Amino acid sequence: MKQLALILVLVCSGLIAQAQGGGPIDKDTKIGSCGYNTQGGADTFPWSLAQPFPWDTIQGLWRVSDEPDQVVRMRVVREDLKVKHLSVDVLSRRACASTMKGVGLVTAAEKNVVRLSLTDDQGETHLMKLAFFDTRDLRLDQNICGASVLAATVVHFDGEGEDDIADDQKPVEQSNMMLKKITDSTDFHCKKRSR
């Protein structure tokens, strides 16, 4: 009987903790396993609160929290005192291939945010913003998410090529995500399923 009472107390405590955390989050507004809610618009994350970008530890493979099929490979491809370039390759585990790739850098406007121009396998252009945040700034649970998180917004623009972005094209589609590091290695291995 005491064990049953203890189990009930633990279950109720878990339900109360979930309720205090805002309850279940609609799948369409959830970002990552941390449950960050989007507010709409292209700049969902508070980019001005971004921490200094982790250039020394960014290299490696990162898992997209809500998309188990996607892995993001990041490499610092140029680094000197004034400029650092980050190469990003979005990989599909299912297709065992790259789906988007590009290179980005930090601009003077947002010193801790990397902006990348990505091209997908159909030749369409996407803008990715990537930054590192303290979980408290995003009002996330540090016990679940850790002390900091890597967040990204990818915006697809209507048109082809980077020139269309400069012409103030309106974003057609936006994805917000959090990334979790898998490994420091940039080697991507997948097993193709035989049919």
PDB file of C-alpha atoms in Angstrom:
ATOM      1  CA  MET A   1       0.000   0.000   0.000  1.00  0.00           C
ATOM      2  CA  LYS A   2       2.867   2.369   0.844  1.00  0.00           C
ATOM      3  CA  GLN A   3       4.447   1.645  -2.565  1.00  0.00           C
ATOM      4  CA  LEU A   4       1.171   2.471  -4.346  1.00  0.00           C
ATOM      5  CA  ALA A   5       0.901   5.741  -2.411  1.00  0.00           C
ATOM      6  CA  LEU A   6       4.510   6.600  -3.306  1.00  0.00           C
ATOM      7  CA  ILE A   7       3.872   5.886  -7.002  1.00  0.00           C
ATOM      8  CA  LEU A   8       0.743   8.083  -6.943  1.00  0.00           C
ATOM      9  CA  VAL A   9       2.687  10.918  -5.294  1.00  0.00           C
ATOM     10  CA  LEU A  10       5.438  10.679  -7.934  1.00  0.00           C
ATOM     11  CA  VAL A  11       2.952  10.602 -10.819  1.00  0.00           C
ATOM     12  CA  CYS A  12       0.990  13.548  -9.412  1.00  0.00           C
ATOM     13  CA  SER A  13       4.222  15.499  -8.849  1.00  0.00           C
ATOM     14  CA  GLY A  14       5.188  14.908 -12.481  1.00  0.00           C
ATOM     15  CA  LEU A  15       1.783  16.085 -13.708  1.00  0.00           C
ATOM     16  CA  ILE A  16       1.950  19.195 -11.528  1.00  0.00           C
ATOM     17  CA  ALA A  17       5.458  19.981 -12.818  1.00  0.00           C
ATOM     18  CA  GLN A  18       4.229  19.600 -16.407  1.00  0.00           C
ATOM     19  CA  ALA A  19       1.267  21.878 -15.721  1.00  0.00           C
ATOM     20  CA  GLN A  20       3.535  24.531 -14.187  1.00  0.00           C
ATOM     21  CA  GLY A  21       5.726  24.361 -17.282  1.00  0.00           C
ATOM     22  CA  GLY A  22       2.799  25.437 -19.456  1.00  0.00           C
ATOM     23  CA  GLY A  23       1.342  22.025 -20.192  1.00  0.00           C
ATOM     24  CA  PRO A  24       1.532  20.214 -23.487  1.00  0.00           C
ATOM     25  CA  ILE A  25       2.583  22.257 -26.481  1.00  0.00           C
ATOM     26  CA  ASP A  26       0.842  22.090 -29.825  1.00  0.00           C
ATOM     27  CA  LYS A  27       3.048  20.191 -32.306  1.00  0.00           C
ATOM     28  CA  ASP A  28       2.839  23.065 -34.811  1.00  0.00           C
ATOM     29  CA  THR A  29       4.305  25.594 -32.358  1.00  0.00           C
ATOM     30  CA  LYS A  30       6.827  23.381 -30.581  1.00  0.00           C
ATOM     31  CA  ILE A  31      10.512  23.858 -31.244  1.00  0.00           C
ATOM     32  CA  GLY A  32      12.748  21.081 -30.052  1.00  0.00           C
ATOM     33  CA  SER A  33      12.248  18.944 -27.008  1.00  0.00           C
ATOM     34  CA  CYS A  34      12.548  22.068 -24.850  1.00  0.00           C
ATOM     35  CA  GLY A  35       9.139  23.349 -25.967  1.00  0.00           C
ATOM     36  CA  TYR A  36       9.937  26.906 -27.061  1.00  0.00           C
ATOM     37  CA  ASN A  37       6.799  28.531 -28.498  1.00  0.00           C
ATOM     38  CA  THR A  38       7.068  30.549 -31.692  1.00  0.00           C
ATOM     39  CA  GLN A  39       5.369  33.913 -31.831  1.00  0.00           C
ATOM     40  CA  GLY A  40       5.265  34.112 -35.626  1.00  0.00           C
ATOM     41  CA  GLY A  41       7.316  36.220 -37.993  1.00  0.00           C
ATOM     42  CA  ALA A  42      10.804  35.615 -39.312  1.00  0.00           C
ATOM     43  CA  ASP A  43      12.598  36.714 -36.145  1.00  0.00           C
ATOM     44  CA  THR A  44      11.071  34.386 -33.580  1.00  0.00           C
ATOM     45  CA  PHE A  45      14.104  34.141 -31.320  1.00  0.00           C
ATOM     46  CA  PRO A  46      15.359  37.185 -29.350  1.00  0.00           C
ATOM     47  CA  TRP A  47      18.492  37.597 -31.484  1.00  0.00           C
ATOM     48  CA  SER A  48      19.687  40.632 -29.510  1.00  0.00           C
ATOM     49  CA  LEU A  49      20.104  38.357 -26.454  1.00  0.00           C
ATOM     50  CA  ALA A  50      22.352  35.862 -28.255  1.00  0.00           C
ATOM     51  CA  GLN A  51      25.531  34.848 -26.439  1.00  0.00           C
ATOM     52  CA  PRO A  52      28.938  35.083 -28.115  1.00  0.00           C
ATOM     53  CA  PHE A  53      28.993  32.510 -30.895  1.00  0.00           C
ATOM     54  CA  PRO A  54      30.856  29.311 -29.867  1.00  0.00           C
ATOM     55  CA  TRP A  55      33.367  29.248 -32.741  1.00  0.00           C
ATOM     56  CA  ASP A  56      35.715  26.919 -30.826  1.00  0.00           C
ATOM     57  CA  THR A  57      33.074  24.224 -30.227  1.00  0.00           C
ATOM     58  CA  ILE A  58      30.592  24.634 -33.098  1.00  0.00           C
ATOM     59  CA  GLN A  59      32.293  22.185 -35.451  1.00  0.00           C
ATOM     60  CA  GLY A  60      30.632  18.772 -35.653  1.00  0.00           C
ATOM     61  CA  LEU A  61      27.296  17.112 -36.310  1.00  0.00           C
ATOM     62  CA  TRP A  62      24.113  18.536 -34.773  1.00  0.00           C
ATOM     63  CA  ARG A  63      20.692  16.877 -34.581  1.00  0.00           C
ATOM     64  CA  VAL A  64      17.599  18.947 -35.358  1.00  0.00           C
ATOM     65  CA  SER A  65      15.389  18.427 -32.302  1.00  0.00           C
ATOM     66  CA  ASP A  66      12.010  18.017 -34.015  1.00  0.00           C
ATOM     67  CA  GLU A  67      13.295  16.393 -37.206  1.00  0.00           C
ATOM     68  CA  PRO A  68      15.056  13.096 -36.421  1.00  0.00           C
ATOM     69  CA  ASP A  69      15.803  12.622 -40.144  1.00  0.00           C
ATOM     70  CA  GLN A  70      17.916  15.798 -40.330  1.00  0.00           C
ATOM     71  CA  VAL A  71      21.499  16.289 -39.211  1.00  0.00           C
ATOM     72  CA  VAL A  72      23.395  19.561 -39.598  1.00  0.00           C
ATOM     73  CA  ARG A  73      27.140  19.415 -40.260  1.00  0.00           C
ATOM     74  CA  MET A  74      28.994  22.590 -39.259  1.00  0.00           C
ATOM     75  CA  ARG A  75      32.612  23.471 -39.983  1.00  0.00           C
ATOM     76  CA  VAL A  76      34.610  26.647 -39.529  1.00  0.00           C
ATOM     77  CA  VAL A  77      36.119  27.026 -43.012  1.00  0.00           C
ATOM     78  CA  ARG A  78      37.897  30.353 -42.631  1.00  0.00           C
ATOM     79  CA  GLU A  79      39.179  31.958 -39.496  1.00  0.00           C
ATOM     80  CA  ASP A  80      41.390  34.970 -38.982  1.00  0.00           C
ATOM     81  CA  LEU A  81      41.331  37.938 -36.622  1.00  0.00           C
ATOM     82  CA  LYS A  82      38.604  39.782 -38.521  1.00  0.00           C
ATOM     83  CA  VAL A  83      36.452  37.180 -40.291  1.00  0.00           C
ATOM     84  CA  LYS A  84      35.175  33.696 -39.540  1.00  0.00           C
ATOM     85  CA  HIS A  85      33.104  31.698 -42.011  1.00  0.00           C
ATOM     86  CA  LEU A  86      30.867  28.796 -41.050  1.00  0.00           C
ATOM     87  CA  SER A  87      30.002  26.095 -43.576  1.00  0.00           C
ATOM     88  CA  VAL A  88      26.651  24.383 -42.978  1.00  0.00           C
ATOM     89  CA  ASP A  89      25.424  21.241 -44.679  1.00  0.00           C
ATOM     90  CA  VAL A  90      21.918  19.954 -43.849  1.00  0.00           C
ATOM     91  CA  LEU A  91      21.886  16.187 -44.322  1.00  0.00           C
ATOM     92  CA  SER A  92      19.034  13.706 -44.610  1.00  0.00           C
ATOM     93  CA  ARG A  93      19.559  10.394 -42.867  1.00  0.00           C
ATOM     94  CA  ARG A  94      16.780   8.789 -44.911  1.00  0.00           C
ATOM     95  CA  ALA A  95      18.106   9.904 -48.302  1.00  0.00           C
ATOM     96  CA  CYS A  96      21.726   9.633 -47.153  1.00  0.00           C
ATOM     97  CA  ALA A  97      22.417  12.937 -48.928  1.00  0.00           C
ATOM     98  CA  SER A  98      22.757  16.681 -48.497  1.00  0.00           C
ATOM     99  CA  THR A  99      19.501  18.651 -48.785  1.00  0.00           C
ATOM    100  CA  MET A 100      20.876  22.191 -48.247  1.00  0.00           C
ATOM    101  CA  LYS A 101      24.296  23.779 -47.969  1.00  0.00           C
ATOM    102  CA  GLY A 102      25.879  27.174 -47.686  1.00  0.00           C
ATOM    103  CA  VAL A 103      28.366  29.433 -45.926  1.00  0.00           C
ATOM    104  CA  GLY A 104      27.729  32.241 -43.495  1.00  0.00           C
ATOM    105  CA  LEU A 105      29.353  34.776 -41.221  1.00  0.00           C
ATOM    106  CA  VAL A 106      28.590  37.214 -38.438  1.00  0.00           C
ATOM    107  CA  THR A 107      27.519  40.699 -39.558  1.00  0.00           C
ATOM    108  CA  ALA A 108      28.044  44.001 -37.743  1.00  0.00           C
ATOM    109  CA  ALA A 109      24.269  44.339 -37.242  1.00  0.00           C
ATOM    110  CA  GLU A 110      24.020  41.206 -35.087  1.00  0.00           C
ATOM    111  CA  LYS A 111      27.467  40.392 -33.709  1.00  0.00           C
ATOM    112  CA  ASN A 112      26.545  37.046 -32.132  1.00  0.00           C
ATOM    113  CA  VAL A 113      24.298  35.741 -34.917  1.00  0.00           C
ATOM    114  CA  VAL A 114      25.613  33.816 -37.919  1.00  0.00           C
ATOM    115  CA  ARG A 115      23.681  34.512 -41.132  1.00  0.00           C
ATOM    116  CA  LEU A 116      23.921  31.940 -43.895  1.00  0.00           C
ATOM    117  CA  SER A 117      22.640  31.766 -47.433  1.00  0.00           C
ATOM    118  CA  LEU A 118      21.706  28.133 -48.099  1.00  0.00           C
ATOM    119  CA  THR A 119      20.851  26.512 -51.415  1.00  0.00           C
ATOM    120  CA  ASP A 120      18.713  23.379 -51.395  1.00  0.00           C
ATOM    121  CA  ASP A 121      18.901  20.434 -53.790  1.00  0.00           C
ATOM    122  CA  GLN A 122      16.293  22.098 -56.071  1.00  0.00           C
ATOM    123  CA  GLY A 123      18.373  25.295 -56.343  1.00  0.00           C
ATOM    124  CA  GLU A 124      16.085  27.374 -54.089  1.00  0.00           C
ATOM    125  CA  THR A 125      17.561  29.905 -51.656  1.00  0.00           C
ATOM    126  CA  HIS A 126      17.052  29.948 -47.895  1.00  0.00           C
ATOM    127  CA  LEU A 127      18.314  32.304 -45.203  1.00  0.00           C
ATOM    128  CA  MET A 128      19.438  30.710 -41.936  1.00  0.00           C
ATOM    129  CA  LYS A 129      20.078  32.620 -38.731  1.00  0.00           C
ATOM    130  CA  LEU A 130      21.983  30.669 -36.099  1.00  0.00           C
ATOM    131  CA  ALA A 131      22.735  31.724 -32.513  1.00  0.00           C
ATOM    132  CA  PHE A 132      23.560  30.407 -29.070  1.00  0.00           C
ATOM    133  CA  PHE A 133      21.211  31.367 -26.205  1.00  0.00           C
ATOM    134  CA  ASP A 134      21.121  31.085 -22.438  1.00  0.00           C
ATOM    135  CA  THR A 135      18.057  28.924 -21.724  1.00  0.00           C
ATOM    136  CA  ARG A 136      16.861  31.516 -19.178  1.00  0.00           C
ATOM    137  CA  ASP A 137      16.630  34.133 -21.959  1.00  0.00           C
ATOM    138  CA  LEU A 138      14.241  31.819 -23.825  1.00  0.00           C
ATOM    139  CA  ARG A 139      12.403  30.936 -20.599  1.00  0.00           C
ATOM    140  CA  LEU A 140      13.298  27.266 -20.967  1.00  0.00           C
ATOM    141  CA  ASP A 141      13.792  24.690 -18.241  1.00  0.00           C
ATOM    142  CA  GLN A 142      17.550  24.317 -17.658  1.00  0.00           C
ATOM    143  CA  ASN A 143      17.006  20.825 -16.241  1.00  0.00           C
ATOM    144  CA  ILE A 144      15.566  19.678 -19.583  1.00  0.00           C
ATOM    145  CA  CYS A 145      17.457  21.863 -22.061  1.00  0.00           C
ATOM    146  CA  GLY A 146      20.780  22.485 -20.350  1.00  0.00           C
ATOM    147  CA  ALA A 147      22.369  25.853 -19.587  1.00  0.00           C
ATOM    148  CA  SER A 148      22.369  27.002 -23.216  1.00  0.00           C
ATOM    149  CA  VAL A 149      20.900  26.031 -26.576  1.00  0.00           C
ATOM    150  CA  LEU A 150      21.766  26.490 -30.241  1.00  0.00           C
ATOM    151  CA  ALA A 151      18.761  27.868 -32.101  1.00  0.00           C
ATOM    152  CA  ALA A 152      18.140  28.433 -35.798  1.00  0.00           C
ATOM    153  CA  THR A 153      15.536  29.981 -38.038  1.00  0.00           C
ATOM    154  CA  VAL A 154      15.435  29.010 -41.715  1.00  0.00           C
ATOM    155  CA  VAL A 155      13.407  31.202 -44.058  1.00  0.00           C
ATOM    156  CA  HIS A 156      12.615  30.142 -47.626  1.00  0.00           C
ATOM    157  CA  PHE A 157      12.239  33.005 -50.090  1.00  0.00           C
ATOM    158  CA  ASP A 158      10.111  33.001 -53.208  1.00  0.00           C
ATOM    159  CA  GLY A 159      12.486  33.196 -56.158  1.00  0.00           C
ATOM    160  CA  GLU A 160      15.864  31.851 -57.129  1.00  0.00           C
ATOM    161  CA  GLY A 161      19.299  33.004 -56.115  1.00  0.00           C
ATOM    162  CA  GLU A 162      20.698  35.351 -53.499  1.00  0.00           C
ATOM    163  CA  ASP A 163      19.734  38.462 -55.503  1.00  0.00           C
ATOM    164  CA  ASP A 164      16.077  37.800 -54.715  1.00  0.00           C
ATOM    165  CA  ILE A 165      16.755  38.096 -50.990  1.00  0.00           C
ATOM    166  CA  ALA A 166      18.305  41.532 -51.513  1.00  0.00           C
ATOM    167  CA  ASP A 167      15.200  42.623 -53.460  1.00  0.00           C
ATOM    168  CA  ASP A 168      13.076  42.366 -50.270  1.00  0.00           C
ATOM    169  CA  GLN A 169      11.281  39.215 -51.345  1.00  0.00           C
ATOM    170  CA  LYS A 170       8.736  38.087 -48.804  1.00  0.00           C
ATOM    171  CA  PRO A 171       9.446  34.870 -46.939  1.00  0.00           C
ATOM    172  CA  VAL A 172       7.243  32.026 -48.105  1.00  0.00           C
ATOM    173  CA  GLU A 173       7.959  29.549 -45.358  1.00  0.00           C
ATOM    174  CA  GLN A 174       9.824  29.570 -42.071  1.00  0.00           C
ATOM    175  CA  SER A 175      11.163  26.847 -39.791  1.00  0.00           C
ATOM    176  CA  ASN A 176      12.406  27.390 -36.260  1.00  0.00           C
ATOM    177  CA  MET A 177      14.480  24.755 -34.551  1.00  0.00           C
ATOM    178  CA  MET A 178      16.863  23.911 -31.785  1.00  0.00           C
ATOM    179  CA  LEU A 179      19.940  21.826 -32.387  1.00  0.00           C
ATOM    180  CA  LYS A 180      21.696  19.362 -30.109  1.00  0.00           C
ATOM    181  CA  LYS A 181      25.294  18.343 -30.700  1.00  0.00           C
ATOM    182  CA  ILE A 182      25.821  14.680 -31.582  1.00  0.00           C
ATOM    183  CA  THR A 183      29.598  14.628 -32.058  1.00  0.00           C
ATOM    184  CA  ASP A 184      32.620  16.854 -32.671  1.00  0.00           C
ATOM    185  CA  SER A 185      33.388  14.820 -35.790  1.00  0.00           C
ATOM    186  CA  THR A 186      32.142  16.103 -39.142  1.00  0.00           C
ATOM    187  CA  ASP A 187      32.029  12.604 -40.661  1.00  0.00           C
ATOM    188  CA  PHE A 188      28.467  11.710 -41.645  1.00  0.00           C
ATOM    189  CA  HIS A 189      27.681   8.021 -41.994  1.00  0.00           C
ATOM    190  CA  CYS A 190      24.303   6.578 -42.836  1.00  0.00           C
ATOM    191  CA  LYS A 191      23.004   3.222 -43.905  1.00  0.00           C
ATOM    192  CA  LYS A 192      20.887   3.142 -47.027  1.00  0.00           C
ATOM    193  CA  ARG A 193      17.959   0.842 -46.658  1.00  0.00           C
ATOM    194  CA  SER A 194      17.722  -1.773 -49.373  1.00  0.00           C
ATOM    195  CA  ARG A 195      14.314  -2.407 -50.889  1.00  0.00           C
TER     196      ARG A 195
END
